[in-house]
XYZ file of C-alpha atoms in Angstrom:
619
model
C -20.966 -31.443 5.819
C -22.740 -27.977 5.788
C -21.259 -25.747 8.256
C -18.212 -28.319 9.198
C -14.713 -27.053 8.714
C -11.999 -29.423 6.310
C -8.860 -29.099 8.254
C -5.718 -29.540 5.392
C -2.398 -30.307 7.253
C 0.422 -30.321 5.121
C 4.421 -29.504 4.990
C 6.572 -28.366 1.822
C 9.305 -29.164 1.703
C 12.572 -27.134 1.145
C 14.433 -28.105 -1.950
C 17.666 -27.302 -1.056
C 17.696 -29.090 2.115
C 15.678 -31.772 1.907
C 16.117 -32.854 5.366
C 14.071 -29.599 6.901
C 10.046 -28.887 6.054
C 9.621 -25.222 4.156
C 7.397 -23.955 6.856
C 6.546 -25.966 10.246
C 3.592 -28.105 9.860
C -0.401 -25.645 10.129
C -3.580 -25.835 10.214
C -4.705 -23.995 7.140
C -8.250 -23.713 6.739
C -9.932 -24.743 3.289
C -12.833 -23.458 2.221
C -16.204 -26.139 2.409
C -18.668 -26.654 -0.349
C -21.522 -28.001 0.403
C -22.650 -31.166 -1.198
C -18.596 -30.858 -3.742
C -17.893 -34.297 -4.099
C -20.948 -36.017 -2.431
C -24.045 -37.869 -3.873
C -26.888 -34.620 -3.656
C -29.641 -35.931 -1.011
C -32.144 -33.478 -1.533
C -35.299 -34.558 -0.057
C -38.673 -33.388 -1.617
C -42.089 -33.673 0.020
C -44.999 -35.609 -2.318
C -46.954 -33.230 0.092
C -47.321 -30.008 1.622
C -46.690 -29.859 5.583
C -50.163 -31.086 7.277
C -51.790 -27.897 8.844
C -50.388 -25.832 6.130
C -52.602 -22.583 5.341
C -51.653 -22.004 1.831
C -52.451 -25.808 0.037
C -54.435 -24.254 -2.533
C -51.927 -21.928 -3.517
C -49.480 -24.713 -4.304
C -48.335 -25.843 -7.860
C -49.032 -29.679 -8.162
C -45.146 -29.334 -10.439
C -43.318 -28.475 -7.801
C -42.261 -31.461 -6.517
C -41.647 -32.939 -9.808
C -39.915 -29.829 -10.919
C -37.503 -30.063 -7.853
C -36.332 -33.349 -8.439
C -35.381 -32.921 -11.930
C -33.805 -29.983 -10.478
C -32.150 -32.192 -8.397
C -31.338 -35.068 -10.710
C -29.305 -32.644 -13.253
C -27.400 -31.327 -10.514
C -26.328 -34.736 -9.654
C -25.014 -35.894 -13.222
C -23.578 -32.660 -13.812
C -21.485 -32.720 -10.381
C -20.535 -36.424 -11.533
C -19.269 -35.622 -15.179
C -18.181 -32.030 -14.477
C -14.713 -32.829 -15.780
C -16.292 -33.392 -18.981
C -18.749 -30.331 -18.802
C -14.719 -27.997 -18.368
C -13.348 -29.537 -21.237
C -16.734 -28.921 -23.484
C -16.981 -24.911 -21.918
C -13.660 -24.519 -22.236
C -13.636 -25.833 -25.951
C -16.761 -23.617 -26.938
C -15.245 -20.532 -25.118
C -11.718 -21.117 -27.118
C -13.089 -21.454 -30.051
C -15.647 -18.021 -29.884
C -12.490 -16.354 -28.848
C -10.600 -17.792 -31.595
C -13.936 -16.120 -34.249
C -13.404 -13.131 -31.783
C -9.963 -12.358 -32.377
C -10.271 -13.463 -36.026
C -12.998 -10.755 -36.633
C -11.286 -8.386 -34.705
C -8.190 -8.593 -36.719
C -9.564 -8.905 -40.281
C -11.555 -5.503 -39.247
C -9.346 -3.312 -37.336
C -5.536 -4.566 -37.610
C -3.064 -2.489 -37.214
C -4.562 -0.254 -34.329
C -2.881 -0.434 -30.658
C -6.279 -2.441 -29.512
C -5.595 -5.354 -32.084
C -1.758 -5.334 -31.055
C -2.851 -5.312 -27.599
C -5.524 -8.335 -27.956
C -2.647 -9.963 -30.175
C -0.018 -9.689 -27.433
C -2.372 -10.571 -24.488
C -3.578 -14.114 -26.455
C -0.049 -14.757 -27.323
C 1.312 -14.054 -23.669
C -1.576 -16.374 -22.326
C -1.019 -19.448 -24.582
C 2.650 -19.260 -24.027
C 1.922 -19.611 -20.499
C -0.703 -22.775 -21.192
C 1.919 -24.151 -23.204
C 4.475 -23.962 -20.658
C 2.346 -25.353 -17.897
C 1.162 -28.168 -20.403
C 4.356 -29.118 -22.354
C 7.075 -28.546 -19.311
C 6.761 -31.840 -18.906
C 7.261 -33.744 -22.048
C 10.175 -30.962 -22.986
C 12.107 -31.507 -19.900
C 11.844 -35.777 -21.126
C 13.070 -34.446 -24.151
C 16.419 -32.389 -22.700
C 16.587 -34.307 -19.642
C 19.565 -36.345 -21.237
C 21.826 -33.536 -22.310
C 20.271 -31.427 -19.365
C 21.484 -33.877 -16.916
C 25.035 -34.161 -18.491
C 25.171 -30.176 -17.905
C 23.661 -30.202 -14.551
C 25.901 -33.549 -13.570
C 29.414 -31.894 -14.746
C 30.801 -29.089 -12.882
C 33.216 -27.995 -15.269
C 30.656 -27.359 -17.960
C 28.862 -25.403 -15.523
C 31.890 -23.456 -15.229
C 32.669 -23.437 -18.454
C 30.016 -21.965 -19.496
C 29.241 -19.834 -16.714
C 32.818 -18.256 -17.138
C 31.883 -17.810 -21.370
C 28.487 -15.801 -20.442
C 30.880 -13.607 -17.734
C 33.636 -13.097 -20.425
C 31.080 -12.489 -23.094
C 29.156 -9.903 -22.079
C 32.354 -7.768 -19.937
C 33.393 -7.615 -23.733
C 30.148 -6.915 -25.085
C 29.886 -3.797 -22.562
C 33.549 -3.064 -22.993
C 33.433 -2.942 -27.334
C 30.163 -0.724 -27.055
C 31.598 1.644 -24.632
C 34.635 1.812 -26.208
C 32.731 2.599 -29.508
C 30.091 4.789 -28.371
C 30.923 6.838 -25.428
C 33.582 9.451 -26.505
C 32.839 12.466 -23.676
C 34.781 12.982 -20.620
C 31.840 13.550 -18.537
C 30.802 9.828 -19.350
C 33.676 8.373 -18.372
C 33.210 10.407 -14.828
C 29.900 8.562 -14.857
C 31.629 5.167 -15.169
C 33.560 5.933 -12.240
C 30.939 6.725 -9.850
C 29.155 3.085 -10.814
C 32.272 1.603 -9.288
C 32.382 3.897 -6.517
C 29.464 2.778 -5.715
C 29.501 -1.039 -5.674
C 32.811 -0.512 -3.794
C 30.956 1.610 -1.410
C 28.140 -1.188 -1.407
C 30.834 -4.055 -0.463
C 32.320 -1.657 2.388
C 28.881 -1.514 4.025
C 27.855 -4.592 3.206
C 26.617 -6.765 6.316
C 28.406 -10.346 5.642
C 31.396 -9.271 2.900
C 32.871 -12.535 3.386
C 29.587 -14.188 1.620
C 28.408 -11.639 -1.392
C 27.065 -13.808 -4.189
C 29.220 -12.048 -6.783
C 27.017 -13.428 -9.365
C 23.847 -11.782 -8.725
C 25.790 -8.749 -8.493
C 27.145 -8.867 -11.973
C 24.168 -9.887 -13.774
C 22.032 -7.479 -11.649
C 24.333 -4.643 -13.281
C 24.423 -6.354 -16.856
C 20.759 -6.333 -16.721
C 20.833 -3.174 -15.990
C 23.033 -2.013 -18.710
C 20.890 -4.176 -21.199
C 17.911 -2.328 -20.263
C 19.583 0.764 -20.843
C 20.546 -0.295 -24.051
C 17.284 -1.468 -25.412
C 15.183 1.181 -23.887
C 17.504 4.582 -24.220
C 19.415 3.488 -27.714
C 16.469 1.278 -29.570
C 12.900 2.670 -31.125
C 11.255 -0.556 -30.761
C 12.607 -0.753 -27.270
C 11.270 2.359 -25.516
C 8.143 2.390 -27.441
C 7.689 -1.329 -25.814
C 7.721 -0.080 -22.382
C 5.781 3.083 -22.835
C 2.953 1.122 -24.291
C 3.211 -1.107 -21.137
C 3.340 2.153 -18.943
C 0.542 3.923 -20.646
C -1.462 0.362 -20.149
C -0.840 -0.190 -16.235
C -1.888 3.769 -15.964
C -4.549 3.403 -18.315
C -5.992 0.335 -15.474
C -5.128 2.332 -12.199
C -6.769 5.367 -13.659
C -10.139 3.494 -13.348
C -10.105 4.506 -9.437
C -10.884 8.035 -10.246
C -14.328 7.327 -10.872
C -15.095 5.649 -7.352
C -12.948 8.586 -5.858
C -14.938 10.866 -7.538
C -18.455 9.819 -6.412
C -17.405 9.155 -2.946
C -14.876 12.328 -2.260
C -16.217 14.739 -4.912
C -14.662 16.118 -8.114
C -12.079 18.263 -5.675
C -10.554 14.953 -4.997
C -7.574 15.709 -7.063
C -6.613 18.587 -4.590
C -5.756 16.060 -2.009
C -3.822 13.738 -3.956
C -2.173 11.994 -1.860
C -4.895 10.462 0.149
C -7.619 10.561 -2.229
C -5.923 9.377 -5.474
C -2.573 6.985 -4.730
C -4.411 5.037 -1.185
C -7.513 4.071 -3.775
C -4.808 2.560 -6.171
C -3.659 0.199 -3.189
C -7.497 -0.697 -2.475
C -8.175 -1.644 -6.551
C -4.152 -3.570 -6.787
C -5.639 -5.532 -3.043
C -9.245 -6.431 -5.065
C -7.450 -7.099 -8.279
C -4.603 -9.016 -7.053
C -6.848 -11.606 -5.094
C -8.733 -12.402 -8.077
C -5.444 -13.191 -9.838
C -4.784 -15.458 -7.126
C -8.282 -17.051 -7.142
C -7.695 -17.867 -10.558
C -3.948 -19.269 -9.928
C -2.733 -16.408 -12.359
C -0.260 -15.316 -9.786
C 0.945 -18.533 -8.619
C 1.581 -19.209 -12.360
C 3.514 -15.915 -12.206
C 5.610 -16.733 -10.140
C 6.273 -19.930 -10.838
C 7.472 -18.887 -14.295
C 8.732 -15.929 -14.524
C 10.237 -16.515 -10.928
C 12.055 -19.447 -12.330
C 13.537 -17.191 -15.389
C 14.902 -14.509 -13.097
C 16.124 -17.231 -10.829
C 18.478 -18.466 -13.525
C 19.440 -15.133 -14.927
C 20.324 -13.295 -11.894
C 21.120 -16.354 -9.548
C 18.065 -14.581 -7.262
C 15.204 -16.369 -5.326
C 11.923 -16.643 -7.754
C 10.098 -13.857 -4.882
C 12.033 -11.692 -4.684
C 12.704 -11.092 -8.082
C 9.145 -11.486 -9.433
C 8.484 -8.415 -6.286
C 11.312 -6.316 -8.083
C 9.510 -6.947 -11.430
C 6.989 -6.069 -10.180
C 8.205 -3.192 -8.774
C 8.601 -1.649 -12.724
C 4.873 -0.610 -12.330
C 3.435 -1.029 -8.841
C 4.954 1.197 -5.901
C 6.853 -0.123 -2.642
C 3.048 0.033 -0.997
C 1.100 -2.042 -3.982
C 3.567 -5.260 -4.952
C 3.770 -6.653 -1.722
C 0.160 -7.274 -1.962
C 1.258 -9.360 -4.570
C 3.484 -11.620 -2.433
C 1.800 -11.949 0.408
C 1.348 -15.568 1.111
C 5.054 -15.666 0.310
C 6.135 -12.960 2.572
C 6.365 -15.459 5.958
C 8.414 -17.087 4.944
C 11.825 -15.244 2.956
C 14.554 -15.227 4.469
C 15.852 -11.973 6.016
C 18.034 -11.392 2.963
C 15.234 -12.048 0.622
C 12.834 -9.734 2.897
C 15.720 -6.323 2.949
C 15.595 -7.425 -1.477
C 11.969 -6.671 -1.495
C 12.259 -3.485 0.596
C 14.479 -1.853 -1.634
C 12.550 -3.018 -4.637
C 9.977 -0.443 -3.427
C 12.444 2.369 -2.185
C 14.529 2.352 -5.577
C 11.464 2.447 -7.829
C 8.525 4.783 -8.595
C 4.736 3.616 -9.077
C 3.039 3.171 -12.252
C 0.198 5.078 -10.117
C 2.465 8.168 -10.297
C 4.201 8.054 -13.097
C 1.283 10.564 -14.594
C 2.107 12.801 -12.068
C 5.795 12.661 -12.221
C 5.535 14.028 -16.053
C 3.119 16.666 -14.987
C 5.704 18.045 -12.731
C 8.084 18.175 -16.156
C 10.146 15.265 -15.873
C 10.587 13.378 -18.861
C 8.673 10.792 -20.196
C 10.870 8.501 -21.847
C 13.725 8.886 -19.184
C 11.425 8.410 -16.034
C 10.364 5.179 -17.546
C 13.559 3.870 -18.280
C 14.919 4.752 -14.825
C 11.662 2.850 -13.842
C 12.737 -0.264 -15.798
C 16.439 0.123 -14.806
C 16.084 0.389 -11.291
C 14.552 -2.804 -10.792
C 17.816 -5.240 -11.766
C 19.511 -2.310 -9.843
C 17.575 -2.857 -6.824
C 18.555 -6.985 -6.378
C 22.347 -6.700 -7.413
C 22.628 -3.838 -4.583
C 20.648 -6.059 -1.885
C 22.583 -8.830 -2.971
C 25.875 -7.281 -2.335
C 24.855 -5.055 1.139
C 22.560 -8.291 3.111
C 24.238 -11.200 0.936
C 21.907 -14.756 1.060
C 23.037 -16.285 4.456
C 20.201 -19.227 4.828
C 18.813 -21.223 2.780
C 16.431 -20.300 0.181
C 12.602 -21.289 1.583
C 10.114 -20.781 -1.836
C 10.866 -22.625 -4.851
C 9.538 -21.838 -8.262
C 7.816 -25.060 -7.993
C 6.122 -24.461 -4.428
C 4.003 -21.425 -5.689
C 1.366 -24.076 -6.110
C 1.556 -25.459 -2.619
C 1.899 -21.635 -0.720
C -1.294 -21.529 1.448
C -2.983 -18.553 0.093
C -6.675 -17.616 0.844
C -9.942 -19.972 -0.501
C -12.917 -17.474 -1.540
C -16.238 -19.243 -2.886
C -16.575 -16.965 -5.547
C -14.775 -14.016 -8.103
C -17.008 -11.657 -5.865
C -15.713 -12.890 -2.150
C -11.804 -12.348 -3.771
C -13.357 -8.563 -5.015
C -14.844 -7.938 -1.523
C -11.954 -9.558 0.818
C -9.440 -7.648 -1.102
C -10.993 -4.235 -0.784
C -11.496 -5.044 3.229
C -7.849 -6.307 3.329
C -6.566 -3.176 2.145
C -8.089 -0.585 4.766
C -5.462 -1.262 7.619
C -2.923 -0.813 4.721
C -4.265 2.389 4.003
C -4.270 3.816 7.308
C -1.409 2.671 8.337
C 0.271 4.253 5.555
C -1.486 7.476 5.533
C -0.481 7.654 9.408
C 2.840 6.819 9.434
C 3.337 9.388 6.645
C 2.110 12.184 8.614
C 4.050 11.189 11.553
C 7.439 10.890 9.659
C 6.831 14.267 7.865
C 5.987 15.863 11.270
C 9.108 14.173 12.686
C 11.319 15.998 9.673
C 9.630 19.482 10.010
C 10.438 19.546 13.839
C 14.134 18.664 13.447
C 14.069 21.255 10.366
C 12.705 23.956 12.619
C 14.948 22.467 15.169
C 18.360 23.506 12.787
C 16.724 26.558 11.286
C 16.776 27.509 15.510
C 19.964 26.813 16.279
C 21.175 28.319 13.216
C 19.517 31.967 14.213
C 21.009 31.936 17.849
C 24.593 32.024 16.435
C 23.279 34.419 13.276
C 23.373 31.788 10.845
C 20.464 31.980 8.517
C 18.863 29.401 6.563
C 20.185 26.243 8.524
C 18.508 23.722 7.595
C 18.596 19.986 5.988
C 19.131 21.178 2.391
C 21.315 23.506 2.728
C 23.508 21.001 4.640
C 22.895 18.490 2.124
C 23.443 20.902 -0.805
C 27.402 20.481 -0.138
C 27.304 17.107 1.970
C 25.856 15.678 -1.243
C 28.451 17.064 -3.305
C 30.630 14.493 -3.553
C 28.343 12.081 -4.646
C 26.809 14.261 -6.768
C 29.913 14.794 -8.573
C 30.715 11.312 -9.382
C 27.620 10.632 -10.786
C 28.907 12.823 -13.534
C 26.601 16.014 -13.327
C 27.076 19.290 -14.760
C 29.411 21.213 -12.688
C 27.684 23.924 -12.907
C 24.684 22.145 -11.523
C 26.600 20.332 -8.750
C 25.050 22.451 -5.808
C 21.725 23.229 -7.341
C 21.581 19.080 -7.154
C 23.275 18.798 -4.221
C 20.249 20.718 -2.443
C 17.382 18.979 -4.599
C 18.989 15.629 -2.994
C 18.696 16.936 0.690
C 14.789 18.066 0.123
C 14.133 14.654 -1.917
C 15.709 12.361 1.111
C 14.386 14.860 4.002
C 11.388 16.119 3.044
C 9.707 14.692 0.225
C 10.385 12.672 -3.046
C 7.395 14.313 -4.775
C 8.337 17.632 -3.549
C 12.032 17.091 -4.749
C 10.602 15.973 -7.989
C 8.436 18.863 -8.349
C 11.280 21.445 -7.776
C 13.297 19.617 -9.927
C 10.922 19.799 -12.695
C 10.752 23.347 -12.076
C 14.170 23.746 -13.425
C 13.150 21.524 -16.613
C 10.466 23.638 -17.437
C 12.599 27.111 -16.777
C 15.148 25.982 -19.595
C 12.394 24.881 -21.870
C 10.901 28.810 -21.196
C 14.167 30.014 -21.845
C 14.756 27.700 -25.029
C 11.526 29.446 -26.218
C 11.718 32.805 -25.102
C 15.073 32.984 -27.250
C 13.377 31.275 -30.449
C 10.891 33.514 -30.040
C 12.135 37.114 -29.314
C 15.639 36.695 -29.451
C 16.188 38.431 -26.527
C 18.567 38.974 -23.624
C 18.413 37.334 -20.341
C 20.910 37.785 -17.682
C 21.468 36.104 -14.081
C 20.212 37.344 -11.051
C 21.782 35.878 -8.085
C 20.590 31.977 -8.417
C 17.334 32.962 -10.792
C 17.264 34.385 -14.334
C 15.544 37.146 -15.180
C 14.216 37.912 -18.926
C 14.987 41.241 -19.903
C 11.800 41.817 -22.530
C 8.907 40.143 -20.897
C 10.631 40.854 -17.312
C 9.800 37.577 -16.145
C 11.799 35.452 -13.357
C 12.825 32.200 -13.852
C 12.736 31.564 -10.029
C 16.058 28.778 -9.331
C 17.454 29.182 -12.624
C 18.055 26.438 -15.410
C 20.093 22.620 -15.535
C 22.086 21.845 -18.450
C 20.573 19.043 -20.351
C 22.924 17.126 -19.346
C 22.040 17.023 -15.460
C 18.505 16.938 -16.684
C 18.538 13.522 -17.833
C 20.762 12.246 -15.093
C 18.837 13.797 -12.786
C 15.526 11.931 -13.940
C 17.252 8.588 -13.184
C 18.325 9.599 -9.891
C 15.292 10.887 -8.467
C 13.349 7.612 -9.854
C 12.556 6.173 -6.351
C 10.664 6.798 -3.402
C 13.359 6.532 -0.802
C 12.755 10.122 1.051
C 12.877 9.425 5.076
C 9.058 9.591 5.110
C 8.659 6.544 2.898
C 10.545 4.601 5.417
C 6.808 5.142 7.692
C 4.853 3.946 4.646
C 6.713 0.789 3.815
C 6.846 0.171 7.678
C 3.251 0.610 7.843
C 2.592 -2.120 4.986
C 5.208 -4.587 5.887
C 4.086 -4.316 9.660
C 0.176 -4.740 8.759
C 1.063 -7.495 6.002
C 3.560 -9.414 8.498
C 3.096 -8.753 11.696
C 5.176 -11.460 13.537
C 8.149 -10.231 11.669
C 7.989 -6.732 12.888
C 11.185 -7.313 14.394
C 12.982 -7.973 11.500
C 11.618 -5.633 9.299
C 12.815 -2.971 11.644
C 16.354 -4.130 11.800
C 16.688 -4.025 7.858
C 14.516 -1.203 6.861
C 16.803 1.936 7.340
C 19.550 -0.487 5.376
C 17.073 -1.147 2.710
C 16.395 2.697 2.070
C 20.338 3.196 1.625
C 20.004 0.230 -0.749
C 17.530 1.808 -2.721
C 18.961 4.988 -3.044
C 22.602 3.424 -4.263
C 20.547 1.552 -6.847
C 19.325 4.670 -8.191
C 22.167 6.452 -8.169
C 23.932 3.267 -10.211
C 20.897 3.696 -12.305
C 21.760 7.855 -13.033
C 25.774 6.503 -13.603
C 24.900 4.283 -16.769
C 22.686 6.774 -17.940
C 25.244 8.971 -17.926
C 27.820 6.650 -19.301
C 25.489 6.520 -22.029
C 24.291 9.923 -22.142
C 24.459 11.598 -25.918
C 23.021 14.852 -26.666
C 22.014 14.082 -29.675
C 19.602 10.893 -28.623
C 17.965 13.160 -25.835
């Protein structure tokens, strides 16, 4: 069969309509293996070709050596079943004398923790794919009494509701005491009101994704912002996932030189999407992903009443940027439902990537409250969808058809390596492309303003200066300093005109001018006085250029700026979606501008419970 193409036609099935196939019935193409499953006919010659000019040179073992060659191939293609569960029994147990070493001479270290976590994480996910089965026999009697009976559905659905509106309602009761908080509250039901108002089908909001979405949300705020254990959880997961992406310096380095860093942009964050294409097809050569998603798709599912894609994509979100997880999903991405398709846009425009999460911090934000608004956005990011482009169709992917997606055949781990480095160059260009185009775009109408504005003797026109009082009102409500309430206003305008990183960079410009003037008092105890928006320090006669934020604004501030949703990224997510996608380039341009205002209510939901939760003393 060498050189022959296996056609595999199949159809999956949807589950919730069992009448209708999940996809029309293809052609996908499976990879061929020569000689797989057949009897090996491999023919030797007792002697050399007549008229040969090298007989002498010949071993007289050759021939025999071939066909024992030959021979052990055969019986170890026959019991090969038996040859996995003997490798995979030696392997286990050297690992097992591995980890047992590896403990009883360096426990306690974050390696051992790390090896401890990662062997725990992988045989709960063997024992779920082993012992689903017989556990499902054992509940399927009570489970079916549950799943048979509407009102214990409701029953209990209407106990979880109750439960946790308490829950939020006792520890905000308890715990938040400031006026400004309260404020804060407000504005996170100004803006799911706001959400329903634009919302594209009202009449059919799924109300609960929308409330668990938000509970979620609060939860993770809880754990993460009020708990030790919690936020030293996540940064250990956010110093690993940097600690992996940070391995594409090196290539960057040989091929663009050590100046690389000085072009960051194209030099630094497009290598992480080459590495996330490589790595991410080797996860799905080895069915890691399609385990993923099966699983963990099937426990967001239930808890937020989501489809298992999109909400693994929004997980994923936590770590990857809106360029990166779709790599992730992309045998999926065909076929999700235009609802399910605007979710996993404004995954990506409501989050920040793990690849620049290093540079956020070096810009001054802070650490613990960037990652939070990291983890927070993501349950932010689905109830919002949920509620502006509610579920109209049928659900297409199944937890349980992750297995049956058609996703690409390599022969080998290096094929995946190479196919996924060669997959990710129109990615890259597209990206870098579109961003230069949008930016372009945005300078010109800038300009544009800043024109106008001189004919009539008005100075400074431009988009943030507009924005520094058209965002007020949001601003406000969000429960900001007042004092702060323009300065934010105008950071808002440059981060959703001009630039996200540039916003962020300004803003952490006023972070690190309070922490000068924190230490320029401890230090001298010296005046200071303001000079029209900057402060000026009257020993060392040094400017703090744009002045200070209270702490306050600071920390609500961090949460939201947490998401690349500046005009510009609306080229780069175009660019991937478009590459990724193609035939659905229609669709992705109806929803994309819709998604962006998605993901920037998300993160401004995700800066209202911080600031319902804000306490001076925890910062």
């Amino acid at each position: 069969m060498a050189g022959q193409q296996l056609v595999e036609t199949f159809a999956l099935v949807k589950r919730e309509s069992p009448d209708k196939a999940l996809c029309p019935e293809i052609a996908c193409p499976k990879a061929t293996f020569d000689n797989e499953e057949e009897d090996i006919d491999i023919s030797i010659s007792d002697t050399p070709s007549e008229g040969s000019e090298y007989k002498e040179y010949y071993l007289q073992c050759g021939a025999a050596f071939g066909w024992a060659r030959a021979s052990l191939c055969k019986k170890m293609i026959r019991n090969k079943n038996t040859l996995a569960v003997i490798s995979s029994l030696i392997l286990l147990a050297a690992f097992s004398v591995y980890v047992g070493f590896s403990v009883r001479f360096s426990f306690g270290d974050e390696g051992s923790l790390r090896l401890l976590f990662g062997t725990g994480f992988a045989a709960l996910i063997y024992a779920k794919v082993k012992l689903k089965p017989r556990v499902l026999e054992l509940l399927s009697p009570w489970s079916g009494k549950i799943m048979m009976s509407p009102s214990i559905k409701r029953i209990i659905t209407w106990l979880l509701y109750i439960g946790m509106l308490l829950f939020m309602a006792i520890y905000l009761a308890l715990n938040v005491t400031q006026a400004e908080n309260f404020v804060s509250l407000a504005g996170l039901v100004f803006f799911i009101l706001l959400g329903f108002i634009i919302s594209k089908h009202p009449d059919r909001v799924n109300w609960h994704a929308v409330f668990w979405g938000i509970g979620t949300q609060f939860l993770f705020a809880l754990l993460i912002l009020r708990t030790s254990f919690g936020f030293e959880g996540f940064r250990w997961l956010g110093e690993r996932i940097e600690e992996f992406l940070e391995h594409t310096d090196k290539g960057s380095e040989f091929v663009f030189g050590k100046d690389y860093r000085d072009h960051m942009f194209a030099f630094r964050v497009m290598p992480f999407i080459l590495l996330c294409a490589s790595a991410i097809n080797v996860l799905y050569y080895y069915g890691i992903l399609q385990a993923f998603v099966a699983s963990f798709g099937w426990l967001l599912s239930v808890c937020l009443g989501t489809s298992p894609v999109e909400s693994v994509n929004t997980a994923l979100n936590i770590v990857f940027g809106p360029a990166e997880s779709p790599l992730a999903i992309k045998p999926f991405l065909p076929l999700l439902t235009p609802s399910e398709l605007h979710a996993v846009m404004a995954a990506g425009f409501a989050s920040i990537a793990g690849t620049i999460f290093g540079m956020l911090t070096s810009f001054g934000a802070p650490a613990n409250h960037l990652l939070a608004a990291s983890v927070m956005s993501a349950p932010a990011a689905l109830a919002m969808s949920k509620l502006i482009v509610p579920e109209t169709q049928w659900t297409r992917v199944q937890p349980s058809d992750a297995y049956n997606i058609p996703v690409p055949k390599f022969h080998n781990l290096l094929e995946a390596v190479s196919e996924g480095a060669k997959e990710s160059i129109p990615i890259i260009a597209s990206v870098i492309v579109n961003q230069i185009i949008y930016m372009a775009i945005i300078d010109f109408v800038d300009s544009t303003l800043l024109w106008f504005g001189d004919r009539v003797g008005v100075s400074g026109l431009s988009f943030e200066f507009l924005c520094s009082y058209g965002f007020y009102p949001i601003v406000y409500i969000m429960g900001f300093s007042s004092s702060d309430v323009l300065k934010i206003g105008e950071l808002f305008g440059i981060k959703t005109f001009a630039n996200s990183f540039y916003g962020y960079q300004l803003f952490g410009k006023l972070i690190k001018n309070r922490q000068a003037l924190e230490q320029y008092m401890a230090s001298t105890n010296g005046t200071w006085h303001w000079e029209n928006r900057d402060i000026v320090l009257d020993l060392t006669n040094r400017t703090l250029a744009g002045g200070i934020l209270t702490k306050r604004s600071e920390v609500i501030g961090t949460y939201a700026f947490c998401g690349q949703n500046h005009l510009a990224a609306i080229g780069v997510t175009l660019g991937v979606f478009c590459t990724l996608i193609p035939g659905r380039r229609r669709t992705i341009s109806r929803y994309i501008a819709r998604a962006n205002v998605t993901g920037q209510l998300a993160c401004y939901m995700t800066a209202c419970i911080a600031g319902m939760l804000y306490d001076e003393s925890l910062v």
